[in-house]
Amino acid sequence: MEPVIERPLGALWQRYRRYRGRFALAVLMSTVNKVADVVPELLIGAAVDVVVRGSGSFVADLLGVDSRHSQLAWLAAINVVVWVVESASEYAAAVLWRGLSQGIEHDLRVEAYDHAQHLHLGWHESRASGSTLATLNDDVNQLERMLDVGLPAILQTALNVLLVGIVFAIASWQLLLYAFLPIPVIILGSLVFQRRLEPLYDRVRGAVADLSGALSANLAGIATIKSFTAEERERARVEQVSAAYRDTNLRAIRASAAFVPLVRMAILAGFTCTLLLGGWATLDGELELGLYSVLVFMTQRLLWPMTDVAEVLDLYQRGRASTARILALLAEPVTVPAGTRALDRPVRGRVELRGVRAGYADGPDVLHDLDLVVPAGETHAVVGSTGAGKSSLLRLVLRFDDPRAGQVLLDGTDVRELDWDSLRGSIGYVAQDVYLFSGTIAENIAYGRPDATPAEVRAAAEAAAAADFIDRLDGGYDAWVGERGVTLSGGQRQRIALARALLRDPALLVLDEATSAVDNETEAAIQKSLRRAGERCTTIVVAHRLSTVRHAHRIWVLDGGRVAEAGTHDELVAADGAYAALWRVQTGEAVA
Ligand code: M5T
Ligand code: MG
């Protein structure tokens, strides 16, 4: 279950306290800007007043200037200054708000990615990678519009109401009431709409994650789709997910768009009141003409931006839904936290499993009551039919998972107590499905030791019997592999992965079918160098091809998550059990 985030924007505010100074500055600039924005309107009124009343005008009183011409010149001068202030503060506000939104977005993206990296492997495996990607990318970007456009707009509207309210209050209490008539309606409407929109936008964000999940899964499996000519079917599936996104979005848009007419009707009412009642009052001599014109302009200026309230509400809801998803990811607990103990150096690589019982998620046990010891410096093999639990056992040693019962120990210390550097830093691991990063061959080999010299990289490649084919590649060690470069064969990829593990010079080498895809001759070459490497480290090898493991100090035969037999190759063949039967099949004796 995903953690539920109550009041996500409040939580965001708490989280980014460090931005409060910049936030305050942005608010200040927006305020200056807004004030400077209202002044010209007042100046219009004052100008009308000058023309109408002359030496009795407001400006004449204020500045003590009699001539109408100089009064107007004064007004023009003030106007120029105000416009300069307005433009400068507008620029400053825009830069500050954008900087704020970009900064928060960047921090959130990096923090969320880093947190996701530390989450349990099982968490990643249990959900579509595209859905996590949607949160890290799409949801984070969604914040931009809210912080960039939404927040300043809310602030501007609030300031508008305040400033115009002050002017009205000074002018006429009655008109203040009329002009502000629409505001309670708009506020009430916003609250109602917000409640209605909230679940709709949560669903929109969910649909985005589904869509992104489907797309990235399909792109990753494009070769399979083609080989089964499933393009039509996949198109239909993507169409379906995309239609679901379109429809949830449309529902949200329809609901939020209904708010605009409501706002407009309320505004119309307020504007009509000021226009008519104010006009009548002026005709009756109760209101100065200058003031009347200011009030009419002001009502326009006050109410017009209110139509944006609907759009801002929309931005706010979208941003809120996205923030909730990002914060939910950040609140996801790290269920396999690092320990704090460091191993004494040099690490020897002794591995022990004591009464280990393990399984995945809510599923049944995959390993039952497993006891197994790999003394330091020895090479042990784990064999058994597919699904017997070999990879699961290795995952426990690397602590990708924790056992349900029992203990996994490295050099006599429970792996749960070890820090990652002592545990994973001591292990060279080649996974059953090799992953190469987009980059050069050399970068891939040096992935676990980025400071390795070219000579060390070459030596590791030679030990993995990869040097020959790398030399033949266009570009050699600088050839690009992975997403943007040459695609290597299965066996070539395995050898790069093996070189990568060997370059670490690990205390414990863990190989999961690391040579399954190479030919017998290459495998023999690799075996030779592995035996040499094995003199310096402890090795656990999983293999189906028994010739790979026959020289191991000890072979553990797993069956259904239990140790069925264990011993050297010769002992197991002599025991004439499951291993011996398998050996006969592989050497062809059984056929005869
Ligand atoms: C052993 C189950 C799998 C199998 C059993 C990795 C993984 C495995 N399993 C899960 O339920 N979730 C998982 O994420 O565990 O699987 P294994 O350890 O991968 O078997 P193996 O390595 O001996 O098999 P193979 O084919 O690699 O030789 O029941 O469903
Ligand atoms: Mg496996």
XYZ file of C-alpha atoms and ligand atoms in Angstrom, residues 386-392 394 432 512-513 542 544, ligand 2:
14
model
C 15.337 -24.155 -12.806
C 13.279 -22.462 -10.106
C 15.097 -24.389 -7.343
C 16.054 -21.112 -5.653
C 19.664 -20.604 -6.728
C 19.315 -16.939 -7.706
C 17.204 -16.330 -4.606
C 22.530 -15.273 -4.099
C 21.744 -13.774 -14.389
C 24.864 -16.315 -11.422
C 25.056 -18.189 -14.722
C 25.590 -20.870 -10.014
C 23.433 -25.255 -15.176
Mg 18.381 -18.077 -11.391
